[in-house]
Coordinates of C-alpha atoms in Angstrom, one line a residue:
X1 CA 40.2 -64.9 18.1
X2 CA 42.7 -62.7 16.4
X3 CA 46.2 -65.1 14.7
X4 CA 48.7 -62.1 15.0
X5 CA 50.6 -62.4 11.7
X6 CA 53.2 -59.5 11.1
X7 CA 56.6 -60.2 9.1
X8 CA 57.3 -57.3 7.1
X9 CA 55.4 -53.6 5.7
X10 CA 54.0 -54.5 2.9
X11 CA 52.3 -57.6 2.6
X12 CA 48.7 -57.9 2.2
X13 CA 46.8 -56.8 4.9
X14 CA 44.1 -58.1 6.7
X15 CA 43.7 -56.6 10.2
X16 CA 44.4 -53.1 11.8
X17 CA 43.6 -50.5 14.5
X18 CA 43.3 -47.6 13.3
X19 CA 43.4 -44.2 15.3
X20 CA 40.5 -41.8 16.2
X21 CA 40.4 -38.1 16.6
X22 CA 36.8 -37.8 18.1
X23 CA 37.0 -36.2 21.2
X24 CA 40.8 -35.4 20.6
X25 CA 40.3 -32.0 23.0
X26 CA 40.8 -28.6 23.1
X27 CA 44.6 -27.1 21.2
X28 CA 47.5 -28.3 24.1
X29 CA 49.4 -25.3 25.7
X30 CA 53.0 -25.1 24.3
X31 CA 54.3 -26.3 27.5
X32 CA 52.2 -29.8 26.8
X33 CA 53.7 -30.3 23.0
X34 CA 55.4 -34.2 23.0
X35 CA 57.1 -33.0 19.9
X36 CA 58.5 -29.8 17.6
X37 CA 55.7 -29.7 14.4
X38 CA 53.0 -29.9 17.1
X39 CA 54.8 -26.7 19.1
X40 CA 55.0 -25.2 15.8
X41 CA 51.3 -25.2 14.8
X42 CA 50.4 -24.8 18.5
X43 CA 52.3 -21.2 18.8
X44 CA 51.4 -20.3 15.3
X45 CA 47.5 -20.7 15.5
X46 CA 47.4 -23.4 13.0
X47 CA 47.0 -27.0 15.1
X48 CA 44.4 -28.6 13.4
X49 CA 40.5 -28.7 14.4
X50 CA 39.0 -31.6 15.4
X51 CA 36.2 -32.1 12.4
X52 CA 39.1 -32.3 9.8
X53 CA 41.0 -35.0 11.3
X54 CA 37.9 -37.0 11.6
X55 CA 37.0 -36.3 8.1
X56 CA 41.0 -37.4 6.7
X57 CA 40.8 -40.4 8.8
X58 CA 37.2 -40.9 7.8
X59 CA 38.8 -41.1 4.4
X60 CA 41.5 -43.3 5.3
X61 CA 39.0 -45.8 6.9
X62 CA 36.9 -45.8 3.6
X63 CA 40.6 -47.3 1.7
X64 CA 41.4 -49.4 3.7
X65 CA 37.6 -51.1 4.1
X66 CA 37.5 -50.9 0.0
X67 CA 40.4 -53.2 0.4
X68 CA 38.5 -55.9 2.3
X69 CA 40.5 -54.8 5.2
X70 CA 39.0 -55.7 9.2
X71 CA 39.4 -52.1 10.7
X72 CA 39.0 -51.7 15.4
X73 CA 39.1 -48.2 16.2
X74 CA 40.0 -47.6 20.4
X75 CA 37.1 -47.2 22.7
X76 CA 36.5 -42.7 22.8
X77 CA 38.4 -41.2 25.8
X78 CA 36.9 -37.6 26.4
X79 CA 39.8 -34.8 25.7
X80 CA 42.3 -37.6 24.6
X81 CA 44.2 -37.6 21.3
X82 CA 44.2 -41.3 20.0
X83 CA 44.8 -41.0 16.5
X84 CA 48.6 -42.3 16.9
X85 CA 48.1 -46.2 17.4
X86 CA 51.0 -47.5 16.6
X87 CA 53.0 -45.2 19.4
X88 CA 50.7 -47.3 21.7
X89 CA 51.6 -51.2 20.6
X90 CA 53.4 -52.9 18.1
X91 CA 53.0 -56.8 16.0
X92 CA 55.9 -58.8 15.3
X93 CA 55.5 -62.1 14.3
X94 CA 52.9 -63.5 16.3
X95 CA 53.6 -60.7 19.4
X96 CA 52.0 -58.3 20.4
X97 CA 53.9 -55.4 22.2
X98 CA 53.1 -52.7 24.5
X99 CA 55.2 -49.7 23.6
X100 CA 56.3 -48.0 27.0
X101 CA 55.0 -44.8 26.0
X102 CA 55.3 -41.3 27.4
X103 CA 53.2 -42.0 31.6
X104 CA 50.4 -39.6 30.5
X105 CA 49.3 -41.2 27.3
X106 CA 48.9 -44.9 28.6
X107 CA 45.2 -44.5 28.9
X108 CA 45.6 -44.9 25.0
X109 CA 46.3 -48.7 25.7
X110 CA 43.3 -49.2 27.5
X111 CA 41.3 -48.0 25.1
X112 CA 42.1 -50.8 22.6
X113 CA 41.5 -53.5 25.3
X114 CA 38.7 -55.0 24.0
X115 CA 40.7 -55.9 21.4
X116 CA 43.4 -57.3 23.2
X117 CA 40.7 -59.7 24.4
X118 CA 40.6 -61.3 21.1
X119 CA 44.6 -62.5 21.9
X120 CA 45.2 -65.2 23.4
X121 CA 47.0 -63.8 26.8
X122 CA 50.7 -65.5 26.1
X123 CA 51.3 -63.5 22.7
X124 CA 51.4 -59.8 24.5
X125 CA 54.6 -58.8 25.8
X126 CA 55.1 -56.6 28.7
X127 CA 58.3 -54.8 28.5
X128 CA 60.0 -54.2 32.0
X129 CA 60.1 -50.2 32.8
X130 CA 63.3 -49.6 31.6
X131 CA 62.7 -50.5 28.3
X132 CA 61.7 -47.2 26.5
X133 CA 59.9 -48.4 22.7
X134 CA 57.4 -46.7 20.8
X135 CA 55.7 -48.6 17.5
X136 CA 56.9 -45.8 15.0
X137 CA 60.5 -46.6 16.1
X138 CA 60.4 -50.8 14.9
X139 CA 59.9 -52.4 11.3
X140 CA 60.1 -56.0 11.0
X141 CA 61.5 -56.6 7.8
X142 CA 61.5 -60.8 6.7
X143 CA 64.8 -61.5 8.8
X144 CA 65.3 -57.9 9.9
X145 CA 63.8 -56.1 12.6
X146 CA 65.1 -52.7 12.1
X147 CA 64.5 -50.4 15.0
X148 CA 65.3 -46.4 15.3
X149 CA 67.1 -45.3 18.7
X150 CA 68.6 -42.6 20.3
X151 CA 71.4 -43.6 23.0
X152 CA 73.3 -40.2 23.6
X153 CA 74.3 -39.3 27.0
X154 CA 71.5 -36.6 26.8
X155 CA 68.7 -39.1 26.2
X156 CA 67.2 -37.7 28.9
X157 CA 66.7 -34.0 27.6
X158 CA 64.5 -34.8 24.3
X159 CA 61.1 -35.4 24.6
X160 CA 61.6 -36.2 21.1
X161 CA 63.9 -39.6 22.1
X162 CA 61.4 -42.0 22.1
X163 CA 63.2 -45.7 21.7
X164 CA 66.0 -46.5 23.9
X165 CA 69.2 -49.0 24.1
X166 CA 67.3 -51.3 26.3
X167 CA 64.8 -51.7 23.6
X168 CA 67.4 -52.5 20.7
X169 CA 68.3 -55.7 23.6
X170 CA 65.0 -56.6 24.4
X171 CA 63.9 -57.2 20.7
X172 CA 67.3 -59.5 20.4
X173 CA 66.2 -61.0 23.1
X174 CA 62.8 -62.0 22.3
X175 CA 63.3 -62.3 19.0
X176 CA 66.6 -64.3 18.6
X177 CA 65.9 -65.8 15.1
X178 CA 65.9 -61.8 13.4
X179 CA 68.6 -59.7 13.0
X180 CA 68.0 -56.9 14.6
X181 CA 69.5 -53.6 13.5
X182 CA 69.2 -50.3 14.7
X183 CA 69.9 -47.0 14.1
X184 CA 70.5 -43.7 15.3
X185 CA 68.2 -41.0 14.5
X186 CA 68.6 -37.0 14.6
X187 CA 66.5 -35.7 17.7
X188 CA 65.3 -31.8 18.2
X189 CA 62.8 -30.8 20.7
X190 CA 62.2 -27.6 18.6
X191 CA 63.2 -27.8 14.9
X192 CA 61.0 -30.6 13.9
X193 CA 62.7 -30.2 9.9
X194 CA 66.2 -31.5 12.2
X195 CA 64.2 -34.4 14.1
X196 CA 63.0 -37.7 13.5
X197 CA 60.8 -38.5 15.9
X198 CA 60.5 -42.0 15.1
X199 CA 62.3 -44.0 12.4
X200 CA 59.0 -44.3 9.9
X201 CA 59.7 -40.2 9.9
X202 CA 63.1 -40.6 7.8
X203 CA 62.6 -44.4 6.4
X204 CA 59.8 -47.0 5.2
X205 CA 60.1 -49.8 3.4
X206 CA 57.9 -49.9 -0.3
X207 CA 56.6 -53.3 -2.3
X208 CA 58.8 -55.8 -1.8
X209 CA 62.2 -54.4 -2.2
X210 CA 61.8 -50.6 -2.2
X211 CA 62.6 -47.7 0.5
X212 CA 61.6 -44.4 1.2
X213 CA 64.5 -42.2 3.0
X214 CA 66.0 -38.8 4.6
X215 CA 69.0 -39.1 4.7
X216 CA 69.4 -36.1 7.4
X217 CA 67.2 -38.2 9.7
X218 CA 70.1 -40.6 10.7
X219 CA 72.9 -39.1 12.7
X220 CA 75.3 -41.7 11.4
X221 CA 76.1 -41.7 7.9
X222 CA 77.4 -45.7 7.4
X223 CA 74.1 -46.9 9.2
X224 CA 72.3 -44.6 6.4
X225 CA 74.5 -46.0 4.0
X226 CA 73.6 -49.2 5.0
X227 CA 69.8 -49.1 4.1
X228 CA 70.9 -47.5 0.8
X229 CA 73.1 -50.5 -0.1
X230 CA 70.4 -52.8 1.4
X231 CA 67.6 -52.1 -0.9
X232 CA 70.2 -50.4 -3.7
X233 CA 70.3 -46.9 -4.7
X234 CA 67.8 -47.5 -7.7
X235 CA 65.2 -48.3 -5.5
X236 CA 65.4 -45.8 -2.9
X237 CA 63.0 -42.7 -2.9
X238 CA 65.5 -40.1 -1.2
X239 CA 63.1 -37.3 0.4
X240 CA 64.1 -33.9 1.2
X241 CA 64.6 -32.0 4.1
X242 CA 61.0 -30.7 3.4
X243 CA 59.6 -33.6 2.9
X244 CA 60.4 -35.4 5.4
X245 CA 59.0 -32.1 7.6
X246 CA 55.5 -33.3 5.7
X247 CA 55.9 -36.6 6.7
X248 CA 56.5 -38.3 3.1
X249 CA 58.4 -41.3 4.2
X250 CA 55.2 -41.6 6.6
X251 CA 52.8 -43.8 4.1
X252 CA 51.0 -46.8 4.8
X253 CA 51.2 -50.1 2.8
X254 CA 48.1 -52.1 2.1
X255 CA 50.0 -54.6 0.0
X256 CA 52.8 -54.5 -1.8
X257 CA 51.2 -52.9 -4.9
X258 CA 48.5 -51.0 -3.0
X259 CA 50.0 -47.8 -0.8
X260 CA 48.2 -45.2 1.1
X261 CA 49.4 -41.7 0.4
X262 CA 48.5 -38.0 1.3
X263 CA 47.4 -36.5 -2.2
X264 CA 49.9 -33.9 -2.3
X265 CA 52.9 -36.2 -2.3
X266 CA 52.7 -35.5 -6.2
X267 CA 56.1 -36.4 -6.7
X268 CA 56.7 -40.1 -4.3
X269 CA 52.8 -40.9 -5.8
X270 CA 54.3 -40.8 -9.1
X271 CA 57.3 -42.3 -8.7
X272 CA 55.4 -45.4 -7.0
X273 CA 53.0 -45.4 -10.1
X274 CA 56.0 -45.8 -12.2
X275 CA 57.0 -48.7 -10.9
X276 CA 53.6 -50.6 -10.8
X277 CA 52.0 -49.2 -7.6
X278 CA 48.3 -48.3 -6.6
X279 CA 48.5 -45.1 -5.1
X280 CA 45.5 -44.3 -2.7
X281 CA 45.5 -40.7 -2.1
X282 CA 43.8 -38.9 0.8
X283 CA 43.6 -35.9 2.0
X284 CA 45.9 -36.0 5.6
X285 CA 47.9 -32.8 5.7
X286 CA 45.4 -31.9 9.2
X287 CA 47.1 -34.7 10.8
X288 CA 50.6 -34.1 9.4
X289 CA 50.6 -30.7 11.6
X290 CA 50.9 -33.2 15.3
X291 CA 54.1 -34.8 14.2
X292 CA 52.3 -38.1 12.3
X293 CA 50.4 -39.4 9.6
X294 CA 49.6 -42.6 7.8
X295 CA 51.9 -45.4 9.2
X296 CA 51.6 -43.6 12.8
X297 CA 47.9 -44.1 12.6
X298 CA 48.0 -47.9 12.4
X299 CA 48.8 -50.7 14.6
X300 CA 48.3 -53.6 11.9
X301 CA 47.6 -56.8 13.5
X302 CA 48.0 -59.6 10.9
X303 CA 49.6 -59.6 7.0
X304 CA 48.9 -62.6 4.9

C-alpha cells in the first residue's frame, strides 16, 4: 500500500504519477481547445506531434528515476491526452482528491485506478458536484494551502476558470488545521499571455523559502503582494509576461535542492544555481504549446 505523505513542493520526493502522451490523438479542432496556447498552436499549425512529447517526458521520467524516485504512469486510453495528471487528482496530507474536472476528460481518472487501489479507500475524497477544483489550482504549503480561484459573476463564460468558490470552502473544511488562502487569478479564453490557467502558471514555491511569480497573473494586487511579503522580495523570482506565456513558474521540485526545469529557462536555471540548486534540465517546450509543463504533469503521491 501507498502512505500518502504531501505537506509542501519541495521536499524530497518519493512517489509520483506522471503523465503520458502515447496515444494522445490526432490535433483537436479549434472548437475542442480547453484553453488559449492550445488554440493558438492549433490555428497556427504548430500543436505538437505526438513522438516529441513522448520523447520530453521520456526524458523527464529518466530524472526523476535517477533520483530514486517510484514513477505510475495511467493505464493508455486510445485518442486521449493524459499527460496533465495533476488536473485529474491532487495529495494533501494524507488525502487523496479527485479534482472535478472538465465532464469529457474524467476517463483520465480511471486510467490511474489501479493505483488508487494501492490507497486504502478512506483517504480519497470525493468532492460533491458543485465543487469545481483542478490539481494545478492547490499548493499545500507547511500550514498553508494556497489555492488559485476565479469567482466573478462570469465564471461561467471561461473555459479557462477552472477552481471555484466552493472549492476554496471545501479545503477549509476538510482541512481545518491549514490556513487556507486563495487567490484570484487573470482568466482569458483567447490571450493565453493575459491568463493563468491554473495558479502553478503565475506562482510556485522553490527550496524551502523561495517563489517563482507573475505578477500579471493575479487580478488582485494585495493578494500578489501578499506572496511577495510572504517569502520576501529577495527571494522571489518575478517572471515576465513572456515567461510566464512559456510556462517558467511551471517547474517541478524533486527536493528542495534538486528542481526540474525546461533547458531554455536560461535565466530562472541560473538564478536557482546561484543559490545552491540542482537544476535538471529537459527538453519540454513540445508540451509547453497545450497550456502545461512540468508541475502539470505530476500528481506526487508522498514527500518524505
Amino acid at each position: 500500500m501507498i502512505k500518502l505523505n504531501i505537506k509542501d513542493e519541495t521536499s524530497s520526493l518519493k512517489s509520483v504519477v506522471l503523465g503520458t502522451a502515447v496515444h494522445s490523438g490526432p490535433v483537436p479542432l479549434a472548437e475542442e481547445a480547453y484553453d488559449p496556447k492550445s488554440l493558438q498552436h492549433i490555428l497556427a499549425g504548430t500543436y505538437p506531434k505526438e513522438e516529441d512529447m513522448i520523447g520530453e517526458i521520456a526524458a523527464f521520467t529518466a530524472v526523476l528515476e535517477k533520483h530514486n524516485v517510484q514513477v505510475f504512469s495511467p493505464k493508455v486510453i486510445a485518442n486521449c491526452n493524459q499527460i496533465f495528471a495533476r488536473d485529474i487528482a491532487f495529495v494533501i496530507e494524507d488525502k487523496l482528491i479527485k479534482a472535478n474536472i472538465l465532464p469529457d476528460r474524467e476517463r483520465e481518472f480511471d486510467a490511474i485506478k489501479y493505483v488508487l487501489k494501492k490507497i486504502h479507500e478512506d483517504q480519497i475524497i470525493y468532492p460533491p458536484k458543485e465543487v469545481h477544483i483542478e490539481g494545478g489550482d492547490v499548493m499545500p504549503w507547511n500550514d498553508h494551502i494556497f489555492i488559485g480561484t476565479y469567482t466573478g459573476p462570469d465564471y461561467a463564460d471561461y473555459i479557462t476558470a477552472r477552481t471555484n468558490k466552493a472549492a476554496v470552502e471545501f479545503l477549509k473544511e476538510k482541512f481545518p488545521n491549514k490556513t487556507v488562502k486563495a487567490f484570484e487569478l487573470r482568466k482569458s479564453n483567447t490571450n493565453p499571455k493575459e491568463n493563468a490557467l491554473h495558479l502553478d502558471c503565475c506562482f510556485q514555491p522553490i527550496g524551502r523559502d523561495m517563489a517563482i511569480l507573475h505578477k500579471n497573473g493575479f487580478l488582485v494586487e494585495e493578494e500578489y503582494q501578499w506572496l511577495v511579503d510572504y517569502f520576501g522580495k529577495d527571494k522571489v523570482f518575478e517572471i515576465t509576461k513572456e515567461e510566464m506565456y512559456n510556462m517558467m513558474s511551471n517547474v517541478f521540485s524533486i527536493s528542495p535542492t534538486v528542481v526540474v526545469s525546461e533547458r531554455n529557462f536560461t535565466r530562472l536555471n541560473n538564478w536557482l544555481r546561484d543559490r545552491g540548486i540542482t537544476v535538471e534540465e529537459i527538453p519540454y517546450a513540445e508540451v509547453s504549446k497545450q497550456g502545461g509543463l512540468l508541475r502539470c504533469s505530476t500528481l506526487p503521491l508522498v514527500r518524505e
